CSV table of C-alpha atoms and ligand atoms in Angstrom, one decimal:
chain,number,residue,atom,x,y,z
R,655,UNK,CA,7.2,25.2,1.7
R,656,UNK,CA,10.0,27.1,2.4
R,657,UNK,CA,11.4,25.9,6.1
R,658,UNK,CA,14.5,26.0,8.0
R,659,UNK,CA,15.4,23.2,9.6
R,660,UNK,CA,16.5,23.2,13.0
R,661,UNK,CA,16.3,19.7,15.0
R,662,UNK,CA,16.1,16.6,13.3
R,663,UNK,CA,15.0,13.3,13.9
R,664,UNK,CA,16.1,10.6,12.2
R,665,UNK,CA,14.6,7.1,12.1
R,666,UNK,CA,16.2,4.4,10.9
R,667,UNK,CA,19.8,5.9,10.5
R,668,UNK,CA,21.9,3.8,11.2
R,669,UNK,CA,20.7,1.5,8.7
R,670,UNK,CA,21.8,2.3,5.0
R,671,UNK,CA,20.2,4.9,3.8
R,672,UNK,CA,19.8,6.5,7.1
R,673,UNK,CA,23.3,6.8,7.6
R,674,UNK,CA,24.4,8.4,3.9
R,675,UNK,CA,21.0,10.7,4.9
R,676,UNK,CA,22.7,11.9,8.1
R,677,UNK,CA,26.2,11.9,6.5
R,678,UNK,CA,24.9,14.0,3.5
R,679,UNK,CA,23.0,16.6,6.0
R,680,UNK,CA,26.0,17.3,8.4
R,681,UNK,CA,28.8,17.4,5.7
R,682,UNK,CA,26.7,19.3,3.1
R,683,UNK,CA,24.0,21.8,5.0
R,684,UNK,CA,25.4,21.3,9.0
R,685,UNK,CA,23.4,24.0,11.5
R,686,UNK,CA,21.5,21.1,12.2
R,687,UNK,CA,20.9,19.3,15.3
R,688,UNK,CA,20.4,16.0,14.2
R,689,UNK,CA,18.9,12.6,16.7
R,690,UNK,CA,19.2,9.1,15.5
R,691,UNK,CA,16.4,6.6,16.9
R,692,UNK,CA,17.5,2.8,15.4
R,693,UNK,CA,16.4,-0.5,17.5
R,694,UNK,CA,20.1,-1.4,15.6
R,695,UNK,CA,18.8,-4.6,14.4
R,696,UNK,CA,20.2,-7.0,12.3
R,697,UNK,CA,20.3,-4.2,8.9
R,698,UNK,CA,21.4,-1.3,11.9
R,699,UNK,CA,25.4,-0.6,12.3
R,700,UNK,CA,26.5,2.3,14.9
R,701,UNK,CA,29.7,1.8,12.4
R,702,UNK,CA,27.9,3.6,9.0
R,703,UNK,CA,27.5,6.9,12.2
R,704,UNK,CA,30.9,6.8,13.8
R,705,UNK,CA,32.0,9.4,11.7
R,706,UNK,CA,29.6,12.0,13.5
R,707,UNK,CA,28.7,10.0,16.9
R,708,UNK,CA,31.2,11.9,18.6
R,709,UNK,CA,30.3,15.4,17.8
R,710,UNK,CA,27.6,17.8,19.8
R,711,UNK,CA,25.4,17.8,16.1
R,712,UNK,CA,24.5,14.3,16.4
R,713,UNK,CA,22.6,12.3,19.2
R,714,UNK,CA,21.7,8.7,19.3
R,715,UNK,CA,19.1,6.4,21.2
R,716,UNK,CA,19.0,2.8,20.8
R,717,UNK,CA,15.3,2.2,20.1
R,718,UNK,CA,12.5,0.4,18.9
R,719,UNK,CA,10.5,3.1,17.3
R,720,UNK,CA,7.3,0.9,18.4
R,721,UNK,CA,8.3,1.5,21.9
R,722,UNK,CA,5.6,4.3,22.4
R,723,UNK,CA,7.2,5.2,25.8
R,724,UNK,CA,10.7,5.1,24.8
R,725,UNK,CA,9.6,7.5,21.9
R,726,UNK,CA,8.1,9.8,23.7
R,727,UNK,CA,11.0,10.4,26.0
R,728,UNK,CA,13.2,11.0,23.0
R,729,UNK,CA,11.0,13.6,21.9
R,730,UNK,CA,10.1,15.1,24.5
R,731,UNK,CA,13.9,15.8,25.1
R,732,UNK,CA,14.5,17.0,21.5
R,733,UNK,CA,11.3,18.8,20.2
R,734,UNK,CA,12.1,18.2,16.6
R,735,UNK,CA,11.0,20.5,14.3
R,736,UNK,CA,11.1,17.8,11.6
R,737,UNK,CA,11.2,13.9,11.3
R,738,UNK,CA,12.6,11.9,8.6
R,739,UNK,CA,11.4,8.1,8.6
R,740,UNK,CA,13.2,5.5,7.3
R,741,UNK,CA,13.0,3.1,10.0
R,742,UNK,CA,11.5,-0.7,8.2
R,743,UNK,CA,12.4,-4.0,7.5
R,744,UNK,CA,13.3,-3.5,4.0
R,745,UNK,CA,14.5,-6.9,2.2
R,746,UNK,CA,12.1,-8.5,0.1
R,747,UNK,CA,13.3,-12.0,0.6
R,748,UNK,CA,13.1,-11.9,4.2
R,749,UNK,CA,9.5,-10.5,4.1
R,750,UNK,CA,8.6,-13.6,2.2
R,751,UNK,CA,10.2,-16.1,4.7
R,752,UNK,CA,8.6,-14.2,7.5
R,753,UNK,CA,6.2,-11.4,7.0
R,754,UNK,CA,5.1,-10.4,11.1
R,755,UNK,CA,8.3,-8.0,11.3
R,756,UNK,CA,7.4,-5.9,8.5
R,757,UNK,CA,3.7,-5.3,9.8
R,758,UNK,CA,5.2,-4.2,13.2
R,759,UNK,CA,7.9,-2.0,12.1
R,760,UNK,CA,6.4,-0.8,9.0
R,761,UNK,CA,3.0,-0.1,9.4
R,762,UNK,CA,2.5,0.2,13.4
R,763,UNK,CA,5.9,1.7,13.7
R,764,UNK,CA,4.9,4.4,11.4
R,765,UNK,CA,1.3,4.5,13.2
R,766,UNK,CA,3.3,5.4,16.1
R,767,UNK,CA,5.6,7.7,15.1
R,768,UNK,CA,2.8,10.1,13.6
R,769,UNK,CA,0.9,10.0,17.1
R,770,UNK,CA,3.8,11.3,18.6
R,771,UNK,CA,4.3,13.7,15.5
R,772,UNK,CA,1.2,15.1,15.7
R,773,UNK,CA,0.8,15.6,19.9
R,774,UNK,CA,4.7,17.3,19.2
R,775,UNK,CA,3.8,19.4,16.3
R,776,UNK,CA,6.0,18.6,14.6
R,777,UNK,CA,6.6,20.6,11.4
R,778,UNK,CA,7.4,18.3,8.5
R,779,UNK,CA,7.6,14.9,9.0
R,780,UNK,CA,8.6,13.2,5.8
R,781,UNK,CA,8.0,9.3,5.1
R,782,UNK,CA,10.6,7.1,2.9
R,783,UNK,CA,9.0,5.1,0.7
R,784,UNK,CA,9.3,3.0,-2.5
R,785,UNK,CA,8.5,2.4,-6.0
R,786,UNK,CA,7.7,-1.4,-5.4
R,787,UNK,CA,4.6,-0.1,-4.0
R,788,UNK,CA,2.9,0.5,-7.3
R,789,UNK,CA,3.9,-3.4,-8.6
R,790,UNK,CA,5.7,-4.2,-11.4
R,791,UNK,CA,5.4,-2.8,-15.1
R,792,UNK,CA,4.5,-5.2,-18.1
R,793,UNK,CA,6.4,-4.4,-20.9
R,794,UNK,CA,5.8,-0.8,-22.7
R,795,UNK,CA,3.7,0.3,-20.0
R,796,UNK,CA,4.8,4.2,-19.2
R,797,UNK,CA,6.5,4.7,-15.9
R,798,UNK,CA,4.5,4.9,-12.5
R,799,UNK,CA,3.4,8.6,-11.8
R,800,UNK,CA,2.4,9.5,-8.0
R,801,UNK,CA,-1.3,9.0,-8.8
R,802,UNK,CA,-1.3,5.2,-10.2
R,803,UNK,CA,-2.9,2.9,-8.0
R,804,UNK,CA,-0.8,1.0,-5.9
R,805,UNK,CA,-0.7,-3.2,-6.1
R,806,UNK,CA,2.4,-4.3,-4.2
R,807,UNK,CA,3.4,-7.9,-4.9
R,808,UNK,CA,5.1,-9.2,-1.8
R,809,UNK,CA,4.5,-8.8,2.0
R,810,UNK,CA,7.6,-5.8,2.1
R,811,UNK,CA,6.1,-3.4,-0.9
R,812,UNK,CA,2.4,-4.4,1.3
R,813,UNK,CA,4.0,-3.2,4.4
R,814,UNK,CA,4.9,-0.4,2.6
R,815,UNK,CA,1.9,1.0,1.0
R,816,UNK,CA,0.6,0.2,3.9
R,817,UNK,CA,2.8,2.5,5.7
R,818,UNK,CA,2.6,5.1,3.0
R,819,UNK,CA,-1.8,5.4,3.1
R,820,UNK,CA,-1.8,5.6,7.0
R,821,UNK,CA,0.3,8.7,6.6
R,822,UNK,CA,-2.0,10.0,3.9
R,823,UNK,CA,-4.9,8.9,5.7
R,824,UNK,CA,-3.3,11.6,8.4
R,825,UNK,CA,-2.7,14.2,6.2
R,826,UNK,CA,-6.7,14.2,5.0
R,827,UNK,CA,-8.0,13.5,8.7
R,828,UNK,CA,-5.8,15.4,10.7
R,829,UNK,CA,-4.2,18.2,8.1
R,830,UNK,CA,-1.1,16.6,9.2
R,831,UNK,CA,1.6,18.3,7.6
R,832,UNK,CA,3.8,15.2,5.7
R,833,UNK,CA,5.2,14.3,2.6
R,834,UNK,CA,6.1,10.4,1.2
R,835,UNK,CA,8.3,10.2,-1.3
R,836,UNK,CA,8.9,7.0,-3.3
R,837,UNK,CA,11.9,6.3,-4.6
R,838,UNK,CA,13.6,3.8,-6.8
R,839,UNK,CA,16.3,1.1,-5.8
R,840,UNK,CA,19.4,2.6,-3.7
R,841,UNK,CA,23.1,1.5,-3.9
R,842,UNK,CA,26.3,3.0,-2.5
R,843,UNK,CA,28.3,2.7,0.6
R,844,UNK,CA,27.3,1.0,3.6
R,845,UNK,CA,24.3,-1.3,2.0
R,846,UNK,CA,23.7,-4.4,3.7
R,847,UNK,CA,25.0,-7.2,1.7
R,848,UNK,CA,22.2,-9.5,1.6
R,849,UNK,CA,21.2,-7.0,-1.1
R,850,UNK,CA,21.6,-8.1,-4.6
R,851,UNK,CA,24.9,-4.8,-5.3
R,852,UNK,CA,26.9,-5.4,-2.2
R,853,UNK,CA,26.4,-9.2,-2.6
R,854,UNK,CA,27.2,-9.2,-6.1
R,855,UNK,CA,30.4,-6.6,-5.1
R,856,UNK,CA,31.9,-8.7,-1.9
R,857,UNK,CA,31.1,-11.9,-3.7
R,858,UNK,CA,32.8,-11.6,-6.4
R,859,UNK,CA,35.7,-10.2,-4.0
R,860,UNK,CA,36.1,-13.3,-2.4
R,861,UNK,CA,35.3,-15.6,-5.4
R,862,UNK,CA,32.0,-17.1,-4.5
R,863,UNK,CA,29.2,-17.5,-7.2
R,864,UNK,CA,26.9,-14.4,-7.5
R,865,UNK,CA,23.7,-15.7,-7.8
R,866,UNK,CA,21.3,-14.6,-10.6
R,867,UNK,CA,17.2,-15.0,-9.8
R,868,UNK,CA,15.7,-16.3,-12.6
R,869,UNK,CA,17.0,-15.2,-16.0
R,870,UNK,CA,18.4,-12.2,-14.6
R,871,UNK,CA,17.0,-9.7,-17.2
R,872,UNK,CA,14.6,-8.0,-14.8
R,873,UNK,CA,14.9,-4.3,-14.8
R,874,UNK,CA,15.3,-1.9,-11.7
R,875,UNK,CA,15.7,2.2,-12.2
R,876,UNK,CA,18.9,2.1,-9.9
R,877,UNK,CA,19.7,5.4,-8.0
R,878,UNK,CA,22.9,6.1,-6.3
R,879,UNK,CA,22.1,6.4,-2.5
R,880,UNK,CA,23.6,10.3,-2.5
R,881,UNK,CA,21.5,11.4,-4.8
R,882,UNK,CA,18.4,10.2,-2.9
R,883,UNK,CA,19.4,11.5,0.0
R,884,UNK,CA,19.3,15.1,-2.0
R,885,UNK,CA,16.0,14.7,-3.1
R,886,UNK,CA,14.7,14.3,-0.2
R,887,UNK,CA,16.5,17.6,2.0
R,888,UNK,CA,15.3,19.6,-1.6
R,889,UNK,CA,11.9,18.0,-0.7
R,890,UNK,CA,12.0,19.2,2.8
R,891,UNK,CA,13.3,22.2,2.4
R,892,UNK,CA,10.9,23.2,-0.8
R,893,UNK,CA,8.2,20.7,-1.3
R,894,UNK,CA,4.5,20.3,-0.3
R,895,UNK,CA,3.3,18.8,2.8
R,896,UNK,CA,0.6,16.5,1.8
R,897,UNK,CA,2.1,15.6,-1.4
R,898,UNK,CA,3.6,12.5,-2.7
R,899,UNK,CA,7.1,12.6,-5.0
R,900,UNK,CA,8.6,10.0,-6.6
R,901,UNK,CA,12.6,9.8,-7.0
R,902,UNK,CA,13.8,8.1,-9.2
R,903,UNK,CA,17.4,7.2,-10.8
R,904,UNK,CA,17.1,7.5,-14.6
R,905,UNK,CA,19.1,4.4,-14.7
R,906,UNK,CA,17.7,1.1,-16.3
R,907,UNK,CA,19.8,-2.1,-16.4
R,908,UNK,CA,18.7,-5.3,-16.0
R,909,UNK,CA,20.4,-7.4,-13.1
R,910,UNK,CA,22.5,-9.5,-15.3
R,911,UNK,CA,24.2,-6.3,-16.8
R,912,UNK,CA,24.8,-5.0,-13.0
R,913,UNK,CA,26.5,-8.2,-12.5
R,914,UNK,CA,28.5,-8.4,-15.5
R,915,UNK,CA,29.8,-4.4,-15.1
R,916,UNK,CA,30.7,-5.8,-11.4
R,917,UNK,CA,32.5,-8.6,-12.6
R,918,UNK,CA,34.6,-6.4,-15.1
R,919,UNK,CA,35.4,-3.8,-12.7
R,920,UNK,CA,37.0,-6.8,-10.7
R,921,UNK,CA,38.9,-8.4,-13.1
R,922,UNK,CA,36.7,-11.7,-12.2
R,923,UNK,CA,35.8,-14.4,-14.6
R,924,UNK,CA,31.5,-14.2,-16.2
R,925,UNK,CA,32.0,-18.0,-14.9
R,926,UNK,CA,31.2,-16.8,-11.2
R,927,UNK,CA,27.2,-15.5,-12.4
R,928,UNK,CA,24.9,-18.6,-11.2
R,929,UNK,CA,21.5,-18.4,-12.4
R,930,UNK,CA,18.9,-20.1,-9.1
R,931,UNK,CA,15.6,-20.3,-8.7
R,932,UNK,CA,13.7,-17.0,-9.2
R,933,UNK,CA,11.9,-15.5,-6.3
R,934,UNK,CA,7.9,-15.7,-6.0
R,935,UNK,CA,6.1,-13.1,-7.8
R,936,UNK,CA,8.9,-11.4,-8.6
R,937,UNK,CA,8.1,-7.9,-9.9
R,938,UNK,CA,9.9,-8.0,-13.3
R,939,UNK,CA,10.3,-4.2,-13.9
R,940,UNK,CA,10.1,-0.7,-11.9
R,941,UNK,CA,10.3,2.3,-13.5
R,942,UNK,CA,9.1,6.2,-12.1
R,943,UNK,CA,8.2,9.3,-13.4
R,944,UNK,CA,9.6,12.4,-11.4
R,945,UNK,CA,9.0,15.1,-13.3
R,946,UNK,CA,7.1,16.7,-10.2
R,947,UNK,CA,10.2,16.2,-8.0
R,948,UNK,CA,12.1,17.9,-10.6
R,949,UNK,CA,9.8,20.6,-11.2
R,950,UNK,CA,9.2,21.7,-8.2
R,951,UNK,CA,12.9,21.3,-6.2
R,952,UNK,CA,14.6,21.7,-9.7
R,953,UNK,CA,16.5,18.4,-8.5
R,954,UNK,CA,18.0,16.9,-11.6
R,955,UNK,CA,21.7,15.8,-11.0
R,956,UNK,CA,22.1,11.8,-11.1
R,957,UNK,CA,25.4,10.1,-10.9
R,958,UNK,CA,24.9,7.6,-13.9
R,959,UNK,CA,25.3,4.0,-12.9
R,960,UNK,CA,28.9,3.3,-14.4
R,961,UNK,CA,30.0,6.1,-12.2
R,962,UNK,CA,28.1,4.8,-9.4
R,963,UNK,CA,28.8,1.6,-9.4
R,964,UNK,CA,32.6,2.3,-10.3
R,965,UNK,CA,32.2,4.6,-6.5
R,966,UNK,CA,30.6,1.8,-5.0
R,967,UNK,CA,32.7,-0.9,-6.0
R,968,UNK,CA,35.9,1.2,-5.1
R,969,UNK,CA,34.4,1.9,-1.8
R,970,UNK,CA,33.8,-2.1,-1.2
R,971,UNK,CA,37.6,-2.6,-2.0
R,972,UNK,CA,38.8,0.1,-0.1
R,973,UNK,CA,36.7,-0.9,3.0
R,974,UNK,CA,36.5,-4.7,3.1
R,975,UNK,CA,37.2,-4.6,7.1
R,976,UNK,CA,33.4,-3.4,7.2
R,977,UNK,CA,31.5,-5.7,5.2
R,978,UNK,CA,33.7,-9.0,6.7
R,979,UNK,CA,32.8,-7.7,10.0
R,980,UNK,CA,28.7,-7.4,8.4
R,981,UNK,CA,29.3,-10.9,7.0
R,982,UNK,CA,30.8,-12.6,9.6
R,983,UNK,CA,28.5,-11.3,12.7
R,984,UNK,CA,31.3,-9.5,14.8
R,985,UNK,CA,29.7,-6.1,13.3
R,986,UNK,CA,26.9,-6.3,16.2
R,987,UNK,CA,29.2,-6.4,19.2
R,988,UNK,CA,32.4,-3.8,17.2
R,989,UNK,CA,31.5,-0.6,17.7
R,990,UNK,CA,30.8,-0.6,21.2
R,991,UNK,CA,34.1,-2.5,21.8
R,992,UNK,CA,35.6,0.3,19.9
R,993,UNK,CA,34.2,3.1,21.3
R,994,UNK,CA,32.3,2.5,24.6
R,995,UNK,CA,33.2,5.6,25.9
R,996,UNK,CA,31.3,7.9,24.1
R,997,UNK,CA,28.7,8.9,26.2
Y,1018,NAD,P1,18.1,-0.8,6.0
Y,1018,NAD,O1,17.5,-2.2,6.2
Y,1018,NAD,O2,19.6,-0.8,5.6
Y,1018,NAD,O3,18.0,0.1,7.3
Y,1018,NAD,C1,16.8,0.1,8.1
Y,1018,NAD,C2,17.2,0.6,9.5
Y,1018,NAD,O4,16.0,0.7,10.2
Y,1018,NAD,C3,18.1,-0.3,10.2
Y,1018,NAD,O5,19.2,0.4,10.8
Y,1018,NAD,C4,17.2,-1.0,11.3
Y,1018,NAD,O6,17.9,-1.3,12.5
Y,1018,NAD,C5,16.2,0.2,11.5
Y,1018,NAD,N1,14.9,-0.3,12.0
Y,1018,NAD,C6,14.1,-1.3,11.4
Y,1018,NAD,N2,13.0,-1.4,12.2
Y,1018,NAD,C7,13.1,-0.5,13.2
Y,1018,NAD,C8,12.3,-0.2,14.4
Y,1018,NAD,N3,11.1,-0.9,14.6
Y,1018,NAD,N4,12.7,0.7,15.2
Y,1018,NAD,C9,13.9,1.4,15.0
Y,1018,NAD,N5,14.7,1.1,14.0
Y,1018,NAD,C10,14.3,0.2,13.1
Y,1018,NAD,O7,17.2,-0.2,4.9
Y,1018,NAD,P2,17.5,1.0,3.9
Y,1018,NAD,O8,17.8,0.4,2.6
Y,1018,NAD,O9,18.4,2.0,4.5
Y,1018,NAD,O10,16.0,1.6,3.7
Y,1018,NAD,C11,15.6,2.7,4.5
Y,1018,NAD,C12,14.2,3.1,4.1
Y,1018,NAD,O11,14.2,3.4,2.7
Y,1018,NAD,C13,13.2,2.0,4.3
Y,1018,NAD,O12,12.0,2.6,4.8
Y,1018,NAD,C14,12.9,1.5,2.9
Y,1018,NAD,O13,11.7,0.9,2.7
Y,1018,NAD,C15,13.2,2.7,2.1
Y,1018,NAD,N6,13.6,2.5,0.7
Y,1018,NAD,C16,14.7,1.7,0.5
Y,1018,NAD,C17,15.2,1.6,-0.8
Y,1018,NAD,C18,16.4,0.7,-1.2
Y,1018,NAD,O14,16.7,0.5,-2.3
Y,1018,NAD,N7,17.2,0.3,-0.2
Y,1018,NAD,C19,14.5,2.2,-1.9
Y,1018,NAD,C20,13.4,3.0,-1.6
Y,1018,NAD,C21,13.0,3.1,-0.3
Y,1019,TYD,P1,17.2,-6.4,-4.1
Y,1019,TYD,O1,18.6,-5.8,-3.9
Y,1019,TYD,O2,16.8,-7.5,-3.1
Y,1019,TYD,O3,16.2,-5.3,-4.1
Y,1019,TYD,P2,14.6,-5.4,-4.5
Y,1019,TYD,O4,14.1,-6.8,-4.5
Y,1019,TYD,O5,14.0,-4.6,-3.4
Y,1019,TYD,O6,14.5,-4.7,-5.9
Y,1019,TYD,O7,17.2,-7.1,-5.5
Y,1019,TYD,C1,17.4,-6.3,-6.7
Y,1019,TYD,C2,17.2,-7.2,-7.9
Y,1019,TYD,O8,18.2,-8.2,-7.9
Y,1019,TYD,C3,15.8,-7.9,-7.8
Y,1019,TYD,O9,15.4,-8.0,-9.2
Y,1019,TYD,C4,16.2,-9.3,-7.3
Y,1019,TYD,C5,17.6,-9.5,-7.8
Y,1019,TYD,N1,18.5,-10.4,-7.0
Y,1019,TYD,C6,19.2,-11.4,-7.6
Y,1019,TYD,O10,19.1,-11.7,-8.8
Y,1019,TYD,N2,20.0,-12.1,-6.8
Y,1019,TYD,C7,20.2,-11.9,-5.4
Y,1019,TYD,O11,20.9,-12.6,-4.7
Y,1019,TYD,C8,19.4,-10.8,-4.8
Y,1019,TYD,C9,19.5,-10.5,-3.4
Y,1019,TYD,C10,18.6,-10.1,-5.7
């Protein structure tokens, strides 16, 4: 497929990946008329868009992408051309404290939002997925390919596959015309820190222990959020509706060595690593092939994770005003105080 992009939606985006997507698309390819639909709940900050709120390229509707109604008006107003979908609930440990919230967002948010895809013909609507959904790898076992079987471990990678079989189930049925990629584990600017790089990161900033599940020497393929976010406009721009990619990162530490290249960025003492309880069925490896991505996008740049993280951790530094205001609450009420007269 070979498509130009004209109007965009965007679910999702103000969350962490959303935001670096939209970021990435105006600052790199522009020309595009981009709408940002995000119920800006607890993982959603209008702060990660305030960058771009302000300009004519970039439109955004508080939202609940389960709100049928609400959705409809939004694209009924916009006609996009093309959808990207990362709206979710997307932290493992909360799925397994309370697992409702992921079946509504995930899997009848995204049952939704290809309704309203469809009746709007929408031209490409392309569905952001994981790798947790094929379960972890025992040890020697080659790296998940698109056409493994899924077997997701916990109620989030559930949700997901979930998510990612009722949009092939419309691709078959209805010769609806999406792609779901699956891609490895994300980190960068403007992650939530409840997840296990930003807590490590602002942790360590302020001293507190950084705590280590289990022994710590499970193995994720880490990918640095930019370079995802490039996979998937080379996958909208030149892959094949109806096909699955994976993304991965080509980067293989285990957690403990994440922590420990944290800590020596820092300057901060090994003494701060605290090894707790593991979580329930923790999936102890992820790893992906993407040779189809690369082969048929010819994707293949990766920032390697020293120079990731080195990026990331600078970024942290450089903007602890953001994550104290994440940490402490006041990020909810901020930007509006800021900025209420946008509109
Ligand atoms: P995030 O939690 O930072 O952001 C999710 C955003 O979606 C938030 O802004 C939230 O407010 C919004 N949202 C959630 N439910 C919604 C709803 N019902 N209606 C409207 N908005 C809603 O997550 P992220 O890390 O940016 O992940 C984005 C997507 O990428 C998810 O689908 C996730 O499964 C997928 N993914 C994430 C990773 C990763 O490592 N973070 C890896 C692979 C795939
Ligand atoms: P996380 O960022 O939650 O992503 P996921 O579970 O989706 O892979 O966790 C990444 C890895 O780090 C995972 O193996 C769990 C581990 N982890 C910790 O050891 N300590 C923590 O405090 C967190 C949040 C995660």
């Amino acid at each position: 497929m070979t498509f130009k992009v004209q109007r965009m939606l965007v679910t999702g985006g103000a969350g962490f990946i959303g935001s670096n997507f939209i970021a990435h698309v105006l600052e790199k390819y522009g020309a595009v008329r981009m709408v940002c639909v995000d119920k800006l709940g607890y993982a959603g900050n209008l702060e990660n868009l305030s960058g771009f709120l302000k300009s004519e390229a970039l439109g955004f509707e508080k939202l609940d992408i389960c709100n049928e109604a609400g959705m409809r008006t939004v694209f009924e107003r916009e006609r996009p051309d093309t959808v990207v979908h990362f709206a979710a609930e997307s932290h493992v440990d909360r799925s397994i404290m309370s697992a409702r919230p992921f079946v509504e967002s995930n899997i009848l948010g995204t049952q939704i939002l290809l309704d309203l895809c469809r009746q709007f013909q929408v031209q490409c609507m392309l569905h952001v997925s994981t790798d947790e959904v094929y379960g972890a790898l025992s040890p020697g076992q080659a790296a998940s390919l698109e056409t493994d079987s899924l077997d997701p471990t916990n109620p989030y990678s559930a949700s997901k596959a979930s998510s990612d079989l009722m949009v092939l189930s419309y691709v078959k049925t209805h010769d609806f015309p999406a792609l779901v990629t699956r891609c490895s584990n994300n980190y960068g600017p403007y992650q939530f820190p409840e997840k296990f790089i930003p807590l490590a990161i602002t942790n360590a900033i302020e001293d507190k222990p950084i705590p280590i599940y289990g022994d710590g020497l499970q193995v994720r393929d880490w990918i640095f959020v930019r370079d995802h976010c490039e996979a998937i406009w080379r996958l909208i721009t030149h892959g094949k509706t109806g096909e699955i990619y994976n993304i991965g990162g080509h980067n293989q530490p285990t957690n403990i060595e994440i922590a420990r290249q944290i800590l020596t960025m820092l300057g901060k003492p090994e003494s701060l690593l605290e090894h707790i309880k593991d979580r329930p069925a923790h999936d102890r490896r992820y790893n992906l092939d993407d040779a189809k991505l690369m082969a048929e996008t010819a994707f293949k740049e990766r920032v390697s994770v020293a120079e990731g993280l080195r990026h990331t951790v600078a970024w942290y530094v450089k903007n602890e005003p953001w994550w104290r205001r994440v940490k402490s609450g006041e990020y909810q009420t901020y930007y509006e105080r800021q900025y209420v007269s946008r509109k």
